[in-house]
XYZ file of C-alpha atoms in Angstrom:
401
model
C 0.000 0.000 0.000
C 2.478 2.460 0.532
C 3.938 1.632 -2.576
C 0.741 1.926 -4.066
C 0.524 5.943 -2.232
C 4.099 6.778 -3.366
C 3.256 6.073 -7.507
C -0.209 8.022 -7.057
C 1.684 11.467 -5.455
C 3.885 10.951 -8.335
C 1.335 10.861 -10.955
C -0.663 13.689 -9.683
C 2.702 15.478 -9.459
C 3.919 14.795 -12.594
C 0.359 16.091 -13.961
C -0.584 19.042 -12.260
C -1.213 21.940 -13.975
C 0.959 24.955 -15.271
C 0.728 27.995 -12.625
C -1.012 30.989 -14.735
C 1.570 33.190 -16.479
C 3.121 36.502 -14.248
C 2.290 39.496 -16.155
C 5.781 40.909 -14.549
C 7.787 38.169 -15.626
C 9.675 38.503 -18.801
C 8.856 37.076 -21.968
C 11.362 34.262 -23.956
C 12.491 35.520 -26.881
C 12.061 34.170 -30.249
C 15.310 32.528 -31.556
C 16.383 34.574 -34.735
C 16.676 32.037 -38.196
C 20.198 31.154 -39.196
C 19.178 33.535 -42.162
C 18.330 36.357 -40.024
C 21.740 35.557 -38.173
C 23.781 35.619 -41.431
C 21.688 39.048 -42.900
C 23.010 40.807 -39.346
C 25.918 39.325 -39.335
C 26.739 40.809 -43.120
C 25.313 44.244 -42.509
C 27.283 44.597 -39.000
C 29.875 44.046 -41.010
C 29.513 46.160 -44.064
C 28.413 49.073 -41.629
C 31.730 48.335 -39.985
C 33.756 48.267 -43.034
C 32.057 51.050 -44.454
C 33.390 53.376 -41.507
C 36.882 52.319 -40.989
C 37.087 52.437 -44.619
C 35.833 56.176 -44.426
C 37.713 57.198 -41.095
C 40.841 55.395 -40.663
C 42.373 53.279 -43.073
C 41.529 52.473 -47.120
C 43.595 50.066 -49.172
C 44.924 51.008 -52.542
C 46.844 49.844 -55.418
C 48.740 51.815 -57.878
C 48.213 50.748 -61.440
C 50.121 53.207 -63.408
C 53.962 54.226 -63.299
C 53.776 58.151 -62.723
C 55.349 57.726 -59.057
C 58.282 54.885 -59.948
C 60.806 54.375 -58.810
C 59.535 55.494 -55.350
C 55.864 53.632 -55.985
C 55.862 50.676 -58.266
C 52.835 49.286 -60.546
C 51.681 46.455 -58.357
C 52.449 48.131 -54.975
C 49.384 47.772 -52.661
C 48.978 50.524 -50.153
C 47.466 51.471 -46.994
C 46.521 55.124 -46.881
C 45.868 57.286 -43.722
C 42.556 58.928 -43.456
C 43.725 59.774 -39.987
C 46.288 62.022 -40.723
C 44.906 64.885 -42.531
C 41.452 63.755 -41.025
C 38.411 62.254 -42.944
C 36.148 64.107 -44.974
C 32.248 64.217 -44.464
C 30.502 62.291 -47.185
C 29.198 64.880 -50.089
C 27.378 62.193 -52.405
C 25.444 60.261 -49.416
C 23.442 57.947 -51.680
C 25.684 55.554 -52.584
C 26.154 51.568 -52.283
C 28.789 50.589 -49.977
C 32.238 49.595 -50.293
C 32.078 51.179 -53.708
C 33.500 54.260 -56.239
C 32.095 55.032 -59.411
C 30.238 52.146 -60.358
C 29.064 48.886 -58.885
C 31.842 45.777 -58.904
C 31.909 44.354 -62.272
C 29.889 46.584 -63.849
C 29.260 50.077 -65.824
C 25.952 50.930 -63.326
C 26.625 54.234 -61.427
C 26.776 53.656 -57.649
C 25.634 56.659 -56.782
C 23.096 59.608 -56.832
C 23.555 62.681 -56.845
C 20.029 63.710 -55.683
C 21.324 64.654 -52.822
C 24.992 66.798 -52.942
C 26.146 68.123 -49.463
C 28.822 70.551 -48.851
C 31.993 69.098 -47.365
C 33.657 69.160 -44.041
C 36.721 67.789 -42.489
C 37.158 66.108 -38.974
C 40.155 67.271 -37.565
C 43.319 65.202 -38.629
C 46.576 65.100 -36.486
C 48.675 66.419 -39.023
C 48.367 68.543 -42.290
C 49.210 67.887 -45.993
C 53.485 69.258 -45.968
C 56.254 69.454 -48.708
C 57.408 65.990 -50.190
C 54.146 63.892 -48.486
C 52.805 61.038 -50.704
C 48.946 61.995 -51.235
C 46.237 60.662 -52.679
C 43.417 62.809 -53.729
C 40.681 62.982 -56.242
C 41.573 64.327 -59.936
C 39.921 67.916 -60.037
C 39.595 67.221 -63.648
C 36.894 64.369 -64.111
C 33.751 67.247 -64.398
C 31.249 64.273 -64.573
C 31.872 62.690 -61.159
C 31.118 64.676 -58.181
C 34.054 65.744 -56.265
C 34.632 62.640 -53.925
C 33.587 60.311 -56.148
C 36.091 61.141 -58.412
C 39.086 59.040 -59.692
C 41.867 58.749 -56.915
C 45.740 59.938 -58.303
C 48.784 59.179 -56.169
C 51.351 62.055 -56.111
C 53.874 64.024 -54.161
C 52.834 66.984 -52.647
C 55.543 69.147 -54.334
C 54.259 72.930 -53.024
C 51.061 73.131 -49.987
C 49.486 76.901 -49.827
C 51.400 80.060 -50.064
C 54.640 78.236 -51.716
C 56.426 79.857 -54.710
C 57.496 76.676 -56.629
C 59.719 76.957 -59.572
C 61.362 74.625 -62.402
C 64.315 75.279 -63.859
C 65.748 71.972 -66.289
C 63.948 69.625 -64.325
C 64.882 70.781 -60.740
C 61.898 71.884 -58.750
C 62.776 74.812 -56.567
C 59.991 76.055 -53.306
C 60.336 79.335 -52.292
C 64.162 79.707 -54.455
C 65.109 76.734 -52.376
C 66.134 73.379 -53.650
C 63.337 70.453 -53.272
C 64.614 67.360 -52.437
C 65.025 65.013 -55.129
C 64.581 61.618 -53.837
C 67.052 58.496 -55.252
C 64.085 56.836 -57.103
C 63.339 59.573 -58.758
C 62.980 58.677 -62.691
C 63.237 60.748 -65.618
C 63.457 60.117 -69.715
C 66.889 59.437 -71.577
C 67.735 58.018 -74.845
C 70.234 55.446 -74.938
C 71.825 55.013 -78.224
C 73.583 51.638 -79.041
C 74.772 50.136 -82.503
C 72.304 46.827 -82.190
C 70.604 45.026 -78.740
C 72.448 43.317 -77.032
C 71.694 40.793 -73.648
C 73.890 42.705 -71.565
C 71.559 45.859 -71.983
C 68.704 44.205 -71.648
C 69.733 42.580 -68.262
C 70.861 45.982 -66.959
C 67.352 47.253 -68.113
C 66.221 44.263 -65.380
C 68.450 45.161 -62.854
C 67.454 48.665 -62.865
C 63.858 48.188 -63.052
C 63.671 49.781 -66.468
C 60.316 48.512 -67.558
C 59.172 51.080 -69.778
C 61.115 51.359 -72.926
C 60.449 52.024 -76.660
C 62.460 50.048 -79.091
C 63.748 52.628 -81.935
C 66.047 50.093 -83.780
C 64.959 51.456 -86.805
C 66.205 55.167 -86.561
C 63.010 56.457 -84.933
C 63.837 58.831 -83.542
C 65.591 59.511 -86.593
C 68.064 62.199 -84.859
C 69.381 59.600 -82.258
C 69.639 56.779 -84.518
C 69.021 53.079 -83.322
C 68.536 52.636 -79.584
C 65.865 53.058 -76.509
C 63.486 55.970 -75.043
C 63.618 54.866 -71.466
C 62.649 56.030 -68.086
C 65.446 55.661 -65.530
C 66.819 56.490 -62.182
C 69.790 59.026 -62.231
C 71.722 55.272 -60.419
C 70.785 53.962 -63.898
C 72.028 56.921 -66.194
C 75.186 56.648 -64.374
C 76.334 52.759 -64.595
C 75.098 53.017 -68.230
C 77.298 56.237 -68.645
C 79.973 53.984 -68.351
C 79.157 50.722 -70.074
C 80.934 50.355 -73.793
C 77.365 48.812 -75.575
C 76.464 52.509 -75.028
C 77.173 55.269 -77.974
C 75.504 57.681 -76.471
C 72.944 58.817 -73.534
C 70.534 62.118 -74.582
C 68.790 63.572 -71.656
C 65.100 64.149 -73.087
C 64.066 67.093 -70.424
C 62.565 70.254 -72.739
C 64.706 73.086 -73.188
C 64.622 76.444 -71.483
C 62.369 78.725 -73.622
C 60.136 76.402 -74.995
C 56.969 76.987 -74.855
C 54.161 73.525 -73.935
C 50.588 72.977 -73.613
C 50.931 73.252 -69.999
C 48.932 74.889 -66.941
C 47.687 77.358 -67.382
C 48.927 78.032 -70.911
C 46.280 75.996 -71.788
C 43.667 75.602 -68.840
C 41.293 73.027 -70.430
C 44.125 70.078 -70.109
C 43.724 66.935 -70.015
C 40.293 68.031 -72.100
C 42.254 69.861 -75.105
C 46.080 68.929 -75.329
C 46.970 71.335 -77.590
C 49.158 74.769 -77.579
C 47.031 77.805 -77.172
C 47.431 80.758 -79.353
C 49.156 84.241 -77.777
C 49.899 81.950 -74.122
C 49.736 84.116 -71.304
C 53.473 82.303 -69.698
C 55.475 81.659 -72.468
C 58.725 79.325 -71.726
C 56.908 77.304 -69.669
C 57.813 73.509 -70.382
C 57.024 70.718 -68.322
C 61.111 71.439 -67.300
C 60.911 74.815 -66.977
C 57.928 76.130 -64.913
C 56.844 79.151 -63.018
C 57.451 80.748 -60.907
C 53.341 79.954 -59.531
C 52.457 80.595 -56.113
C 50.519 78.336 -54.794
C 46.645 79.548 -54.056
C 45.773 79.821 -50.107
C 43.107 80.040 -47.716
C 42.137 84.108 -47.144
C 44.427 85.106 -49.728
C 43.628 87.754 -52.302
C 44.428 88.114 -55.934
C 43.836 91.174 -58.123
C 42.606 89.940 -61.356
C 44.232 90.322 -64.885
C 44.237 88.980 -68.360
C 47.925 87.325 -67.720
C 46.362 85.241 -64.516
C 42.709 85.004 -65.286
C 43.459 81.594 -66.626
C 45.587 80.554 -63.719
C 42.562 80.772 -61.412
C 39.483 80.327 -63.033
C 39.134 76.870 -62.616
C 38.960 77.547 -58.874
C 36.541 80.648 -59.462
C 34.173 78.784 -61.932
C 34.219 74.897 -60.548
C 35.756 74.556 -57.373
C 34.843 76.620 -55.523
C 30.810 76.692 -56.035
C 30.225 80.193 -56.876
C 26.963 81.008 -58.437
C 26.462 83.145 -61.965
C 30.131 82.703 -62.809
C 30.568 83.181 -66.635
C 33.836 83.826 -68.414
C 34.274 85.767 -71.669
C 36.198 84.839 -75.019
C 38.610 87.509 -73.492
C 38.914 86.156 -70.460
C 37.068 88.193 -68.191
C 35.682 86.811 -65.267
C 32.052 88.164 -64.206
C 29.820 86.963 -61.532
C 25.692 88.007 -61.825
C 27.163 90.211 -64.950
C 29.454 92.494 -62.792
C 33.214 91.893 -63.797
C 35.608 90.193 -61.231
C 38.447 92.806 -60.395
C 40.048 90.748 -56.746
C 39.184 87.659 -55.847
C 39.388 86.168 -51.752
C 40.240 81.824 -52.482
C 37.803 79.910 -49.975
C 40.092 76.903 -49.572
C 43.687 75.842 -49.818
C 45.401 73.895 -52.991
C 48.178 72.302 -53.516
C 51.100 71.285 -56.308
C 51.091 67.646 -56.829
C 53.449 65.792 -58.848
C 55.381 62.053 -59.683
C 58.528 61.378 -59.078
C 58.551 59.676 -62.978
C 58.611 63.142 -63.833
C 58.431 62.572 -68.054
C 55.401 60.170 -67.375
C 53.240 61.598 -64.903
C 49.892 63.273 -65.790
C 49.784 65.926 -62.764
C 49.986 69.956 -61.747
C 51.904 70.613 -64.188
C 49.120 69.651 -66.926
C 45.890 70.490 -64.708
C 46.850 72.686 -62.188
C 45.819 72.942 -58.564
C 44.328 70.294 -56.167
C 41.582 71.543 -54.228
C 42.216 70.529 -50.526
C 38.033 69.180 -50.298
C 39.909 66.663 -53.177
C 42.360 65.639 -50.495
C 41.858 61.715 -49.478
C 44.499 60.655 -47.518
C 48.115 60.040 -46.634
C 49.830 56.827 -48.445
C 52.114 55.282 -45.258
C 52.648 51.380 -45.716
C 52.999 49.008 -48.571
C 51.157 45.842 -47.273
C 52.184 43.827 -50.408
C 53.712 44.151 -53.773
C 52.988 42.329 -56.688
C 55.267 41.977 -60.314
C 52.531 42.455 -63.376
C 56.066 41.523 -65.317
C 57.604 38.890 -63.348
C 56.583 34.903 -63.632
C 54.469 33.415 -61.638
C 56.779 31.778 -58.962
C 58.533 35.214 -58.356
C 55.516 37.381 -58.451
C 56.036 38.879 -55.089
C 58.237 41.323 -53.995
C 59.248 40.477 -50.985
C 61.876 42.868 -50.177
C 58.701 45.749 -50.626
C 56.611 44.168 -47.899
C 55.675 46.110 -45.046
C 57.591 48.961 -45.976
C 56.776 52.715 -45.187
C 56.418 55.053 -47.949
C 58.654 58.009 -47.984
C-alpha cells in the first residue's frame, strides 16, 4: 500500500497543472533564423567596413607608373585617413564599399540627388612638402568631387609656396626640393644593335618602360631606346661600352608647352594655345606659380585670369560665374576685379617626372579633393615577373617616404 501511495503522489505530481503566467515576468524571446543571423551578421559588417574604410584606413593599389621608382605598378597601399582627417561624405546615396560604379559593372553607384557641402574632422597632421597623397583628380567634371578618380602624387608645393622649375629641378620658395634616389626621368640610350647585356641591366634597374627605336626612330638619335630611368641607372650606363651615347630628353629652357595654365582646359584639349599668357613654360621649366591659399587675395588680370578660373568657376561653387572669349571673369554680370580663395590647394606631382599626368598639366588640387596620406605598402605584386617570383618580398611592409 504504501507503494501503491508513493506512484499516485507521483502521478498527480507529474500532472498538475501549469501555474497561470506573471504578467511581470519577462517574456522568452524568439530565436532569430540562421538567415536572419547571417543578414546581421553581413550588414554589422559592411556598416563596420564602411566606416573604418571612411575614417581610418583604405587600401589602394597603384596601377600606373607616374610615381616609380619610389611607388611601383603592383604596390598595394594602406593610406591614412587619420592624418589629414576624414572628410564628411558629399554624395550620401551611394552603395557601400564602392567608387564610381558597382563591382563588375558600368551601373553608377551613386546619386547625386542629394549633394552636401563638405567638411573635415580634424586630422593630427596637415598635408606638408614631399608627403605622398592621394586625392581625387579635379579634372573628371562628370563625377562629383569625392567620387572622383583617386591619383597618387607628391605633394611638391602646400598653400602660399612659390614653386619653380628650372631643367627639371623643382625649386619652393628659391630653395632646392629634395630630389629623392628613385626619382625617374626620360633618356635616350643610343647603341649600334641590342644586345643581352643591356637588356639585363634594363632588369636590374627596373627599367620597364622602354620604346624600341632600332629602326632610326627617332631619326636624330639613330638606333637605340626611349627609357625612363633612375639618375643610379644613367650613371652605370654612362659607363658601359654597348652605349654610344645617352641624350637627356628634359625640354629646353624657352620652350613653350601645352601646360597649366597656358592651356587651362588640359587633359580636355592637349593642344598649344594661341598668344599663351606664360610663355617658356615647359614641363622642365615652370613658373614661378604661387601656390593659391586660404584668405588670400588676388587682383585679377588677363595674364592670370586663366591661372585661377578653374577655382573661381568649378571649385569653388560660386553662383552666376561666366567667363568671356577675353577672359574676363564676371559673376551676376558684374566683372571680377580681386578675388578672396575659400580653400587651400596644392602642387602635386610624380617622381617619374616625363610620365606623370599631374599639376603641371591640370593645375591645382583643391584641398576638399584631399583623401588621404599613403604610409605602408602591405604587399607588392610583379605584373612583369613569372608566376613563382611574383612577389616582392623585399617591398613588404615597408613605409612610404
Amino acid at each position: 500500500m504504501a507503494v501503491q501511495s508513493q506512484s499516485w503522489e507521483k502521478y498527480l505530481e507529474k500532472n498538475k497543472p501549469a501555474p497561470a503566467p506573471d504578467s511581470n515576468s519577462p517574456v522568452p524571446k524568439k530565436r532569430k533564423s540562421a538567415f536572419r543571423e547571417w543578414g546581421d551578421a553581413i550588414l554589422f559588417a559592411v556598416v563596420a567596413a564602411t566606416l573604418i574604410r571612411w575614417a581610418t584606413f583604405e587600401a589602394y593599389t597603384i596601377p600606373t607608373p607616374s610615381m616609380e621608382h619610389s611607388l611601383l605598378v603592383g604596390d598595394y597601399l594602406f593610406v591614412s585617413k587619420l592624418h589629414y582627417g576624414p572628410r564628411t561624405p558629399q554624395t550620401p546615396l551611394q552603395v557601400p564599399l564602392t567608387h564610381q560604379t558597382i563591382w563588375g559593372t558600368n551601373i553608377k553607384s551613386y546619386s547625386e540627388l542629394i549633394q552636401l557641402p563638405s567638411y573635415r574632422l580634424p586630422g593630427f597632421s596637415s598635408v606638408k612638402n614631399n608627403d605622398v597623397v592621394v586625392f581625387n583628380v579635379p579634372t573628371e567634371k562628370q563625377h562629383p568631387a569625392d567620387l572622383r578618380m583617386n591619383y597618387i602624387k607628391r605633394c611638391i608645393a602646400i598653400p602660399g609656396d612659390v614653386l619653380k622649375i628650372v631643367e627639371g629641378q623643382v625649386y619652393i620658395n628659391d630653395k632646392p626640393a629634395k630630389n629623392y634616389p628613385e626619382m625617374q626621368s626620360s633618356y635616350f640610350i643610343r647603341v649600334a644593335q641590342p644586345n643581352d647585356d643591356l637588356l639585363d641591366a634594363f632588369k636590374k634597374f627596373g627599367v620597364v618602360n622602354y620604346d624600341d627605336q632600332e629602326n632610326g626612330q627617332p631619326f636624330y638619335y639613330g638606333g637605340g631606346y626611349s627609357v625612363h630611368m633612375t639618375r643610379a641607372a644613367y650613371n652605370f650606363f654612362k659607363q658601359q661600352p654597348y652605349v654610344q651615347e645617352i641624350v637627356d630628353l628634359r625640354m629646353k629652357p624657352g620652350l613653350t608647352d601645352a601646360v597649366f595654365p597656358n592651356n587651362p582646359d588640359l587633359p580636355t584639349t592637349t593642344a598649344a594655345v594661341a598668344d599663351p599668357p606664360f610663355p617658356g613654360w615647359n614641363r622642365d621649366n615652370y613658373g614661378p606659380l604661387q601656390i593659391p591659399q586660404k584668405g588670400q587675395t588676388v587682383q585679377l588680370d588677363a595674364k592670370n585670369v586663366r591661372t585661377y578660373q578653374k577655382i573661381i568657376q568649378l571649385y569653388e561653387h560660386n553662383e552666376g560665374i561666366t567667363i568671356a572669349e577675353d577672359g574676363t571673369i564676371s559673376q551676376n554680370g558684374k566683372p571680377l576685379t580681386s578675388y578672396t580663395f575659400k580653400q587651400n590647394y596644392y602642387f602635386m606631382m610624380g617622381d617619374n617626372r616625363h610620365n606623370s599626368e599631374d599639376s603641371r598639366y591640370w593645375g591645382f588640387v583643391p584641398e576638399d579633393h584631399i583623401v588621404g596620406k599613403a604610409v605602408l605598402i602591405w604587399l607588392s605584386v610583379d605584373p612583369h615577373a613569372s608566376f613563382l617570383n611574383k612577389i616582392r618580398w623585399n617591398r613588404l611592409f615597408n613605409l612610404v617616404d
